[in-house]
XYZ file of C-alpha atoms in Angstrom:
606
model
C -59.498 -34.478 32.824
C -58.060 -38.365 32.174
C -55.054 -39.374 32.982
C -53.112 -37.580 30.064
C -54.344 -34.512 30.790
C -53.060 -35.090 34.878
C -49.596 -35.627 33.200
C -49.825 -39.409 34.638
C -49.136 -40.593 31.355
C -46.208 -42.384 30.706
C -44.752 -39.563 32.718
C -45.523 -37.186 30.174
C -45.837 -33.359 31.306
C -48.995 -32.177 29.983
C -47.565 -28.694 29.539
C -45.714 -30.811 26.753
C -48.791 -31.453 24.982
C -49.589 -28.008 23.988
C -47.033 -26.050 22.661
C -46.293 -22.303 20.725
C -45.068 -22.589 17.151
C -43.432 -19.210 16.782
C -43.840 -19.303 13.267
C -47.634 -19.517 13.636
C -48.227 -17.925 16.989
C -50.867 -20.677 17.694
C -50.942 -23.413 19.845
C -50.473 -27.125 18.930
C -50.766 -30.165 20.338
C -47.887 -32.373 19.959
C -47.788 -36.410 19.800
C -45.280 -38.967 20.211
C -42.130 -38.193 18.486
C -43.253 -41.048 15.970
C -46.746 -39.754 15.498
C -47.579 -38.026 12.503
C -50.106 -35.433 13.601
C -51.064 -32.394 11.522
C -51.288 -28.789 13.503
C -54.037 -28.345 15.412
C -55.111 -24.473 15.835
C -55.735 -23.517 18.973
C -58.665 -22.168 20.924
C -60.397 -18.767 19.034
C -62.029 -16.033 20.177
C -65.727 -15.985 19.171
C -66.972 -14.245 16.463
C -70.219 -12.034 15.817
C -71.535 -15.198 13.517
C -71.197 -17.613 16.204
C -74.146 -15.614 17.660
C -72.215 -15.622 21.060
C -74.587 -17.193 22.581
C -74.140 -20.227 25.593
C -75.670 -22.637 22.758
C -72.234 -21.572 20.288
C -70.409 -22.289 23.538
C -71.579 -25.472 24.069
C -71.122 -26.810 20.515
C -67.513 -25.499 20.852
C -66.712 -27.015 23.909
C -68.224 -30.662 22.320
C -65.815 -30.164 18.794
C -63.033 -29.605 21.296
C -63.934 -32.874 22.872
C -64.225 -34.730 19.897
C -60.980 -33.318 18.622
C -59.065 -34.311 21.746
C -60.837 -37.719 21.586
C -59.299 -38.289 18.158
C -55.771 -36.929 19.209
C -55.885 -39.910 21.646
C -56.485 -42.224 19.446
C -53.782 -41.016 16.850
C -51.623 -40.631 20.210
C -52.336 -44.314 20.802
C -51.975 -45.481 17.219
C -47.976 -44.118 17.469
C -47.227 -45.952 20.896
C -47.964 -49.072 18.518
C -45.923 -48.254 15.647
C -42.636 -46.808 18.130
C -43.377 -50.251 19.512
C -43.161 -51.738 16.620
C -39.125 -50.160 15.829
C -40.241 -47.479 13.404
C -39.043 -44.246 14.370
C -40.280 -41.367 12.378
C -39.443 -37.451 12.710
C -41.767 -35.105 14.117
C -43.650 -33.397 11.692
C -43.379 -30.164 10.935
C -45.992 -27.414 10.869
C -46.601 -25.107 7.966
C -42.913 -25.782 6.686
C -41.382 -24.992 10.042
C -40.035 -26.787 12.774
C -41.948 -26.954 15.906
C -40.117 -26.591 19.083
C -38.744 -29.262 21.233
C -41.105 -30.294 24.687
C -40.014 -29.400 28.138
C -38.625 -32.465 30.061
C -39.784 -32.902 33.862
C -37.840 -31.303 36.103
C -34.766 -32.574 37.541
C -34.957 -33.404 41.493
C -31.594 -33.018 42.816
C -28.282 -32.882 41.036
C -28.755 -35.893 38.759
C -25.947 -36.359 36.225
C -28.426 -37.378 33.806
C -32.049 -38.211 33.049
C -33.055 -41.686 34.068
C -34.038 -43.823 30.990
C -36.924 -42.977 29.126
C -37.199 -39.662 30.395
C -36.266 -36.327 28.010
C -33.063 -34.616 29.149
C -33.900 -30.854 30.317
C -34.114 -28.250 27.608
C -32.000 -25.567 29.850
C -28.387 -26.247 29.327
C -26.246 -25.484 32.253
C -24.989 -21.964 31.341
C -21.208 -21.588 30.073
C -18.971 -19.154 29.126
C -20.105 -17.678 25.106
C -16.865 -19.613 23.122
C -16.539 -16.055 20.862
C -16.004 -13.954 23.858
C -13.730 -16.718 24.717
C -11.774 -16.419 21.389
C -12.347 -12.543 20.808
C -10.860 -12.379 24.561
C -8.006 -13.982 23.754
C -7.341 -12.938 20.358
C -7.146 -9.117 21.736
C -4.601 -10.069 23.949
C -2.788 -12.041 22.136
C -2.867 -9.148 18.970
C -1.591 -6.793 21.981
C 0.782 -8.729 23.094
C 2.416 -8.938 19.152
C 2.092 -5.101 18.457
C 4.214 -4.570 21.487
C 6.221 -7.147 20.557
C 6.767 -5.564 17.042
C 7.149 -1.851 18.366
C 9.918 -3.050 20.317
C 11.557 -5.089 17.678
C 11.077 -1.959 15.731
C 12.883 -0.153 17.873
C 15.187 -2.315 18.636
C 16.030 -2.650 14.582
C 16.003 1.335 13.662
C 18.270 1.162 16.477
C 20.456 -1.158 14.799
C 19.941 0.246 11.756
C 21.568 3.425 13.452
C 24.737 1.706 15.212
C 25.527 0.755 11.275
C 25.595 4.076 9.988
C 29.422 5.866 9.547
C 28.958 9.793 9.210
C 31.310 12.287 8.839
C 31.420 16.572 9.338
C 30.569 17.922 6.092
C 32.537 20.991 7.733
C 29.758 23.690 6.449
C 30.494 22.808 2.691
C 26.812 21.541 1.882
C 23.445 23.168 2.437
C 22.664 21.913 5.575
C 20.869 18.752 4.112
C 18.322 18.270 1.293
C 14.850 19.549 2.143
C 11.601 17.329 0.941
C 10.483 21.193 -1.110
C 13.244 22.153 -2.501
C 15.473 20.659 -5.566
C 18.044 18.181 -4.310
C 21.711 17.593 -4.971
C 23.674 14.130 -3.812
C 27.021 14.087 -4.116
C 27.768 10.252 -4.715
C 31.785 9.100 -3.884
C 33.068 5.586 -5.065
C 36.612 5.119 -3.608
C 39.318 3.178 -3.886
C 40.036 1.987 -0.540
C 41.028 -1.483 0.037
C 38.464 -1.602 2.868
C 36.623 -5.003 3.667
C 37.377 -8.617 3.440
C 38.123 -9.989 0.565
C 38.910 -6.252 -1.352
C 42.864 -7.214 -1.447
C 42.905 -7.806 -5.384
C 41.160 -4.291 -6.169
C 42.749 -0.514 -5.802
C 45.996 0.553 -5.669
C 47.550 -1.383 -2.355
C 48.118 1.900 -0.830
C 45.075 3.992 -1.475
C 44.013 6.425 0.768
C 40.608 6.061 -0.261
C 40.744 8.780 -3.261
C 37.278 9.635 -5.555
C 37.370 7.009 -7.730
C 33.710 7.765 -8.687
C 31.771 10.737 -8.485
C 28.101 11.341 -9.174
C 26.665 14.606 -8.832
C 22.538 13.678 -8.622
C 20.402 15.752 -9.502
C 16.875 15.372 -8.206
C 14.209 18.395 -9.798
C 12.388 20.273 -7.458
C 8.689 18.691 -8.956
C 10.283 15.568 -8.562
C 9.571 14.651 -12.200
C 13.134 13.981 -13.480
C 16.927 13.924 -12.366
C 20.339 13.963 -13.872
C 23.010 11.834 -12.834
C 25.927 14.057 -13.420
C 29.462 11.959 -14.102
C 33.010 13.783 -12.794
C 35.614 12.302 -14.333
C 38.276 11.269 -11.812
C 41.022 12.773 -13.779
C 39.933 16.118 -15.059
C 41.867 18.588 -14.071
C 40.884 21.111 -11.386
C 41.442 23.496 -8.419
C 40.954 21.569 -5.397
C 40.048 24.782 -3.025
C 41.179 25.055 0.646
C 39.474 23.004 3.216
C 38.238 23.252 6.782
C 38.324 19.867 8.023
C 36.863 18.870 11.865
C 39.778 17.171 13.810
C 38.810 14.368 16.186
C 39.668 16.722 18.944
C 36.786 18.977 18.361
C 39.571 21.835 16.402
C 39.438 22.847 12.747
C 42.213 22.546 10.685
C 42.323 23.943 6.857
C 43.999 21.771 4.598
C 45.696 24.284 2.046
C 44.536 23.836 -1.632
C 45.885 22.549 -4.733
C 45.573 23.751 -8.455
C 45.902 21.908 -11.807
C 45.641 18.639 -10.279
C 43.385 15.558 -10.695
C 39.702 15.198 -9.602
C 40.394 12.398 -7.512
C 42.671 13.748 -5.196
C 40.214 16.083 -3.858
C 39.691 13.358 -1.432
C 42.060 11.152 0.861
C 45.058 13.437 -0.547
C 46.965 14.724 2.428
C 43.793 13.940 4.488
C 41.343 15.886 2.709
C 37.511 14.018 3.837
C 34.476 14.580 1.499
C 33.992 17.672 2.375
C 36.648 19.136 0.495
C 35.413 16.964 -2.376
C 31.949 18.954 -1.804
C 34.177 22.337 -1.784
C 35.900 20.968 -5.299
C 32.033 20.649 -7.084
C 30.826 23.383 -6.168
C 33.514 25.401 -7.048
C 34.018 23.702 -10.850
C 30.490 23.403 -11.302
C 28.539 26.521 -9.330
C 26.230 23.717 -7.384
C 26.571 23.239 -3.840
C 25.384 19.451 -2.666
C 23.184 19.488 -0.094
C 24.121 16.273 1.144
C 27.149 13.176 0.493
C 27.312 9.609 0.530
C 30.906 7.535 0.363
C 30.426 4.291 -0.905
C 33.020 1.696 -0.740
C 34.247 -1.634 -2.856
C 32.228 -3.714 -0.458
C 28.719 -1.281 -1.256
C 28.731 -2.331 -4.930
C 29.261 -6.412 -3.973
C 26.366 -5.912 -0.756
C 23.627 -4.220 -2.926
C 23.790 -6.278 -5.433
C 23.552 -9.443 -3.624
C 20.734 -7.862 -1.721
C 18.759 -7.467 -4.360
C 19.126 -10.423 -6.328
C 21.630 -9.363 -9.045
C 21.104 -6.736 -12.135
C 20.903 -7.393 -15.438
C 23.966 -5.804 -17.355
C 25.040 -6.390 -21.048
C 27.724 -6.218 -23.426
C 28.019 -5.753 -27.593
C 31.611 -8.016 -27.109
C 33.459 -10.612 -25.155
C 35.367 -8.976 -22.089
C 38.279 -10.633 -20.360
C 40.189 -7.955 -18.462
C 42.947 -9.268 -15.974
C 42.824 -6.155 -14.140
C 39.557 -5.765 -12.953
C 39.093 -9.873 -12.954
C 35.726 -9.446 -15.470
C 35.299 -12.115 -17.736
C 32.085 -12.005 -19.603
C 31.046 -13.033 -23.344
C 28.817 -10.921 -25.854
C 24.677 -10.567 -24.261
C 23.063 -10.011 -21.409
C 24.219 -11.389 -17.881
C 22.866 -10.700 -14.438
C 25.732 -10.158 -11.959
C 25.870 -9.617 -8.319
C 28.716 -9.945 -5.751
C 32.590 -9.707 -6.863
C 31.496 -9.779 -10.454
C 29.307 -6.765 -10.369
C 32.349 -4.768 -8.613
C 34.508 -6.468 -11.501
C 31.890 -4.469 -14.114
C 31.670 -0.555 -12.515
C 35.598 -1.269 -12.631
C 36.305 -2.760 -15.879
C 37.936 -0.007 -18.201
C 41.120 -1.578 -20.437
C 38.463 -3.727 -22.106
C 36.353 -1.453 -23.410
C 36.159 1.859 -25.720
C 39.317 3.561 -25.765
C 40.769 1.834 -22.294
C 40.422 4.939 -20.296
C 38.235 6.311 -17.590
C 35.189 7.905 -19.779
C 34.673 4.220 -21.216
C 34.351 3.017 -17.875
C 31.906 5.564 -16.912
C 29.448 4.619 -19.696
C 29.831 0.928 -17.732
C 29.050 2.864 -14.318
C 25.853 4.586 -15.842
C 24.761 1.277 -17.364
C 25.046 -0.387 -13.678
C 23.156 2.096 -11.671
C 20.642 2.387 -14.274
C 20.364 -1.593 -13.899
C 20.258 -1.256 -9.937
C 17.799 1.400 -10.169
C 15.453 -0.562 -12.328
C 15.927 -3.320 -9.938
C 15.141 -1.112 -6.435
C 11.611 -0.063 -7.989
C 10.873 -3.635 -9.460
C 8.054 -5.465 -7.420
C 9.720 -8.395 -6.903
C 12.170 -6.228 -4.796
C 9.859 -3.780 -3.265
C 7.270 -6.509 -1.955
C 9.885 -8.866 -0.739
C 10.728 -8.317 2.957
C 13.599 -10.472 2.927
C 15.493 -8.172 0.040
C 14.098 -4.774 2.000
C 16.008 -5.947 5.386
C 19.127 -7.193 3.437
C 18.889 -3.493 1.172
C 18.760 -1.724 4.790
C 21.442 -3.759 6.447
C 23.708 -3.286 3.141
C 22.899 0.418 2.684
C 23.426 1.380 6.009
C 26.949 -1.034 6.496
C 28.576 0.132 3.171
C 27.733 4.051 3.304
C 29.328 6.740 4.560
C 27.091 9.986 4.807
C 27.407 13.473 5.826
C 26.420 13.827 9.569
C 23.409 15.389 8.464
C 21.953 11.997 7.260
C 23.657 9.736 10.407
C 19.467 9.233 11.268
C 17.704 6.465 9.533
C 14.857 8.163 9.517
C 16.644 10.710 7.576
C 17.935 8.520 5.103
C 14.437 7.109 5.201
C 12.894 10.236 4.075
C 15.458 10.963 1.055
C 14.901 7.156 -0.249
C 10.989 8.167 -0.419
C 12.015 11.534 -2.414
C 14.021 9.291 -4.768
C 11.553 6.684 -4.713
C 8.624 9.049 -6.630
C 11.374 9.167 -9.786
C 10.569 7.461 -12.530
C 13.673 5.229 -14.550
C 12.801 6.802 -17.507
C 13.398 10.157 -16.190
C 16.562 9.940 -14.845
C 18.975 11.050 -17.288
C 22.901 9.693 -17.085
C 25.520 12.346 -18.884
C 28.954 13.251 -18.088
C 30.858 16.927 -17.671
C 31.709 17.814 -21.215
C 35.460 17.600 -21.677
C 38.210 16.922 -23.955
C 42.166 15.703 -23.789
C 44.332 17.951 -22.019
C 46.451 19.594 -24.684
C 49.582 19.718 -21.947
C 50.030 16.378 -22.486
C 51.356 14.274 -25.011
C 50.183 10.937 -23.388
C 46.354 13.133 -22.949
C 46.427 10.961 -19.433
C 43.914 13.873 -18.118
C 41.348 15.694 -19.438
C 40.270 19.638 -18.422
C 36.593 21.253 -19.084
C 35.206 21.493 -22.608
C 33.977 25.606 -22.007
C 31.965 25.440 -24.688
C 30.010 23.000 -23.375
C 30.134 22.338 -20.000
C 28.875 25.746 -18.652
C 25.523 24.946 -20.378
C 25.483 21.553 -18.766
C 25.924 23.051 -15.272
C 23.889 25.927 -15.570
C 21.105 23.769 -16.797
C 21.289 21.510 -13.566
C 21.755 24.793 -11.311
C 18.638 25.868 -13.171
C 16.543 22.234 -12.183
C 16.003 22.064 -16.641
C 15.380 18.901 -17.579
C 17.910 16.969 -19.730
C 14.462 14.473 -20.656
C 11.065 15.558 -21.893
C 8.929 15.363 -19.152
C 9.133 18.520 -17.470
C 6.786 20.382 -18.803
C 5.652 23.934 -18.045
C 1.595 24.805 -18.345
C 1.127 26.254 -21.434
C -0.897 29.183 -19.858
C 2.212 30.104 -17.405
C 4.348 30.430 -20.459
C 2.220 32.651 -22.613
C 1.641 35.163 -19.793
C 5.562 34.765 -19.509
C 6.312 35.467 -23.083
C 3.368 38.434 -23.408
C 5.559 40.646 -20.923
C 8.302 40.808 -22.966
C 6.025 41.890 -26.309
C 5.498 44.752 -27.223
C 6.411 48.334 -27.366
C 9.525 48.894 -25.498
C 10.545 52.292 -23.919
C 13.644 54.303 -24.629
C 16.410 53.688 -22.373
C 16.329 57.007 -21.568
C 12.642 57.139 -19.817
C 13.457 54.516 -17.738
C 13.367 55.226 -14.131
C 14.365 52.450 -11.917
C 15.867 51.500 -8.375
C 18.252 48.778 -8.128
C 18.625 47.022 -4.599
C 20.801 44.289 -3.806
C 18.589 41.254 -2.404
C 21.308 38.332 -2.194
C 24.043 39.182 -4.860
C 27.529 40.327 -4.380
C 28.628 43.357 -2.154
C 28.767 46.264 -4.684
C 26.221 44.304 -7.252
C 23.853 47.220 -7.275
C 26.279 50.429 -7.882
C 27.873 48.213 -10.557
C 24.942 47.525 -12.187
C 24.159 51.477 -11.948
C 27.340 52.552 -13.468
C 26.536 50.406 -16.401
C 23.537 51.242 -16.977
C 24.182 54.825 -17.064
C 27.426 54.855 -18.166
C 26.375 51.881 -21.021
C 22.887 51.506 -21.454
C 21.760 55.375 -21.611
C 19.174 54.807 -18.243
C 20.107 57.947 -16.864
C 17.365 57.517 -14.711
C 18.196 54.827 -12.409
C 19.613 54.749 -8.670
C 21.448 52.661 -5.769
C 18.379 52.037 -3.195
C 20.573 50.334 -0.829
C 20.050 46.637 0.327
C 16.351 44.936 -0.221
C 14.754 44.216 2.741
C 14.573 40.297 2.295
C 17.017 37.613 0.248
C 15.738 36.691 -3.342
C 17.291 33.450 -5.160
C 15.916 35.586 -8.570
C 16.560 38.760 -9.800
C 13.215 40.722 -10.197
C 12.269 43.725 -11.847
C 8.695 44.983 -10.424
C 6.746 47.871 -12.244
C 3.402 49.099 -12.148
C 0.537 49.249 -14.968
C 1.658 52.124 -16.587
C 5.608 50.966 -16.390
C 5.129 47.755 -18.717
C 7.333 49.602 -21.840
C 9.870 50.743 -19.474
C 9.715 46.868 -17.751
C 10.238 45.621 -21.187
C 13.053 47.935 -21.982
C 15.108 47.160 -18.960
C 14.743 43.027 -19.672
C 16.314 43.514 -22.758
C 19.120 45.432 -21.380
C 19.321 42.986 -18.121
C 18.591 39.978 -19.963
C 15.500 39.386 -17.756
C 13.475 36.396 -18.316
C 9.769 37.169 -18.344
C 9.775 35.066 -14.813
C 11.678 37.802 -13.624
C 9.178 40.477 -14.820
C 6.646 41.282 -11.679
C 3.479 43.719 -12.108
C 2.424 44.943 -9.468
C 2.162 48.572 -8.068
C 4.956 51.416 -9.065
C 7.005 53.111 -6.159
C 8.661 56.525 -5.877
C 12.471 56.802 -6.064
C 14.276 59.697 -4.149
C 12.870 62.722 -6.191
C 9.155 61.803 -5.610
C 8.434 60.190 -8.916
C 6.878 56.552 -9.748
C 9.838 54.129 -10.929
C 10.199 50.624 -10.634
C 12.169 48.295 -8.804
C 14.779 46.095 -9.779
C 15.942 43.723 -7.285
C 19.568 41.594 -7.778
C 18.791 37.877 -6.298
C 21.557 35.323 -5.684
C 21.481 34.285 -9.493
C 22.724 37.751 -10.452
C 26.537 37.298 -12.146
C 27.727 40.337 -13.099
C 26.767 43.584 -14.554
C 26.188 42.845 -18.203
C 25.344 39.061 -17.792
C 22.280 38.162 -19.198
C 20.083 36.328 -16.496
C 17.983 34.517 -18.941
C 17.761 30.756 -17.478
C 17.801 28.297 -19.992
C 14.820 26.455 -20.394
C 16.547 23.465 -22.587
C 18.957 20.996 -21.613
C 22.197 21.569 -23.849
C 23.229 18.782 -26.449
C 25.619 16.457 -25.153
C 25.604 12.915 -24.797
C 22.955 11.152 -22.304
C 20.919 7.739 -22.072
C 18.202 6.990 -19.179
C 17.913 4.640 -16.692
C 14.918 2.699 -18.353
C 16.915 1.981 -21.277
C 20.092 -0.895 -21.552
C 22.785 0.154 -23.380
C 24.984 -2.493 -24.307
C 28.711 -1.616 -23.874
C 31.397 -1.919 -26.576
């Protein structure tokens, strides 16, 4: 072997010389990095045409020789031209690079390779720079999430400490529940409370209900109806057990004939008794109450960037400081409190014209609560929590934010253009000359309040499947029995004390269903009245609805049972809806005629 193949060749390694292209899997020789030097295949295995014999050996061994004879002289032929200052690439083989030659190995700890020696290929192991950076961002991405679940915390907390609750002294439900309908009793009052409130209210307010807003929110979610009080319709304010702050009761006496309004702050009366008031002029018990102040208008309306409101005339009312021309205007601050109180200016001066206003403002704030630009901003959510939870005052069954939380989600599935405002039917008070007050419209009012009680729509969109109705409707056609072959048991499952022998006595006494007795109390509380008959009781069923008034919800097949005598009768059961023996307990299923607009629609104000 010469002196190349020793490795004494310009210090070359010979392992250098004869490298593996992994693309090939052969073996090459490499040249000087300035050589150009096409691949040369390695040794191969002989073949049956070779002959195998020692002579195909020998000729083998002699092309090798003559091929390493000419890679010398190409090997010497690039010493000249890297002498010469021409530095080319090394070539590579079949398209792919072939790798780069071991360097001698160090002896010692050298810093570097001495000059004109190749650096090793080995590079002093280090740490992998993504475990480096995956490393750090875990901990770093730990360290925030704690960092957030304590500021969290720390915020709900906050959140919390803002929240003013009352007692609603056992005149609600016990709080909305996420399956059932929900009623919100809504209170604006008149209490100078909060900086800069001196100009508005009377000066020495008790904090009376200014505004109230029964809402309405259907059990399906689909729709709601933002029911108006009037603050001076006359009522009966009913007696009042009010929580002291030592932990005692104390029953604030009643008051009949006497304005809305002073069913709160009057001689101390709190928003329970306001609670006690609605459900005793309208038959709906709230389940839950929120107070909202001057300083709640000005707050939400800042936080979320002002409403748009608008107006078919020029306004300039000295007594509510609102000073607007004809159009549209977005307001915020004092001037939106200046528009929910603006009433000499427009319609007839009174307190109904100044409801239309209210409506058109919360319609206008609703629109703006489910607009993106207020539901992706974070800034306006924090500045919404901080004012909602400042400027309310709720029953102490929403005190939680997390309970608040879950009724703004409930609210939250409503569509605007379900959400129907109206106002309690009513007309002047014929006591007065002045008609300063206004008392209950009975012809129309009832219907408006039994329609709510009833979770009917006052829009289009609830809609009842087609199929549900028809089976509904087919109970009640047909052949109907005499009254005199029906035989039926009446039970009292929620109604008054006494419902079921009073409905017994009319019915025999009446109704000619001679056949009919007092089975005592039902074993469980029904909202509904139900009458429940078997396959062969569908005339008498049908017979009995007409008398009753029965809806054909209220009609149940089923299986017949026998009353005291041993024979099959049916089984009417009085639920919590049941009024009165002779009271038809057909629900409506259409919203009375009155006057209404939505929330998805502006209504200019005159």
């Amino acid at each position: 072997m010469d002196a190349q193949g020793r490795g004494r060749a310009d210090n070359i390694d010979p392992a250098d010389q004869w490298v593996l292209n992994p693309n090939t899997g052969e073996y090459e020789l490499r040249l000087s990095p300035s050589a150009a030097q096409p691949p040369v295949p390695g040794p191969r295995r002989p073949s049956p045409r070779d002959g195998g014999d020692a002579a195909g050996g020998r000729a083998r061994q002699a092309a090798g020789k003559d091929r390493q004879a000419a890679g010398k002289d190409r090997q010497a032929a690039g010493k000249d031209r890297q002498a010469a200052g021409k530095d080319r690439q090394t070539p590579r083989a079949r398209g792919a690079e072939v790798p780069a030659p071991r360097s001698a190995r160090r002896r010692g700890a050298e810093p570097e390779a001495p000059q004109g020696r190749r650096a090793s290929r080995r590079p002093v192991k280090k740490k992998s720079t993504a475990k480096k950076v995956l490393l750090w961002t875990g901990g770093s991405m730990a360290f925030v999430l704690v960092a957030v679940s304590a500021a969290g915390y720390l915020y709900i907390k906050h959140l919390n400490d803002n929240i003013t609750s009352v007692s609603d002294d056992g005149a609600s439900t016990g709080g909305f529940r996420k399956d059932e309908a929900i009623n919100i009793l809504v209170i604006g009052t008149d209490k100078r409370t909060g900086a800069g409130n001196e100009g508005y209210g009377d000066s020495g307010s008790v904090g009376h209900a200014d505004t109230t807003i029964l809402l309405h929110l259907s059990k399906d979610r689909s729709n709601a109806t933002a029911l108006s009080i009037p603050r001076d319709l006359i009522v009966d304010v009913p007696d009042c057990p009010t929580e002291q702050e030592d932990g005692t009761t104390k029953v604030i006496p009643g008051s009949q004939g006497v304005r809305f309004n002073e069913s709160l702050g009057q001689d101390d009366r709190t928003p329970s008794c306001t609670m006690r008031t609605v459900t005793e002029l309208t038959g709906i018990k709230p389940d839950d109450f929120m107070v909202a102040d001057f300083n709640a208008v000005k707050t939400l309306t800042e936080a979320v960037g002002g409403v748009e409101v608008c107006l078919a005339k020029n306004i300039d009312d000295p007594k509510s400081h609102l000073k607007l021309s004809e159009g549209t205007h977005k307001i915020s601050g004092e001037q939106a409190l200046a528009f929910v109180r603006t009433r000499h200016s427009v319609g007839f001066g009174g307190d109904l014209s100044r409801i239309e206003l209210q409506q058109q403002f919360l319609g206008a704030l609703m629109r703006k609560l489910k607009g993106n630009d207020t539901l992706t901003s974070p800034t306006k959510m924090v500045k919404l929590a901080e004012a909602g939870t400042r400027a309310l005052t709720v029953d102490d069954k929403l005190k939680d934010i997390g309970k608040l939380k879950d009724l703004g989600l409930e609210l939250g599935k409503l569509n605007p253009k379900n959400l129907t405002f109206t106002t309690v039917p009513v007309v002047d008070n014929p006591a007065e000359k002045v008609h300063a007050t206004v008392v209950l419209n009975e012809s129309k009012a009832p219907a408006v309040f039994d329609a709510i009680r009833n979770d009917v729509s006052f829009t289009d969109v609830k809609k009842k499947e087609k199929a549900a109705k028809d089976a509904q409707a087919a109970r009640l056609k047909g052949t109907k029995a005499p009254a005199s072959e029906v035989r039926v048991r009446v039970l009292n499952g929620g109604a008054q004390a006494g419902s079921a022998q009073a409905v017994l006595n009319w019915l025999q006494n009446d109704e000619g269903v001679t056949k009919s007795e007092n089975a005592g109390n039902a074993p469980d509380q029904l909202a509904k009245t139900t009458l429940e008959y078997g396959p062969d009781q569908a005339a008498q069923a049908r017979r009995l609805a007409a008398i009753m008034g029965l809806s054909g919800a209220a009609l149940k097949p089923g299986e017949s049972v026998t009353n005291s005598q041993g024979l099959p009768a049916m089984t009417l059961t009085l639920g919590k809806d049941f009024k009165g023996a002779g009271v038809s307990l057909t629900a409506p299923t259409k919203a009375p005629d009155v006057d209404k607009s939505t929330a998805d629609k502006v209504k200019c104000a005159s």
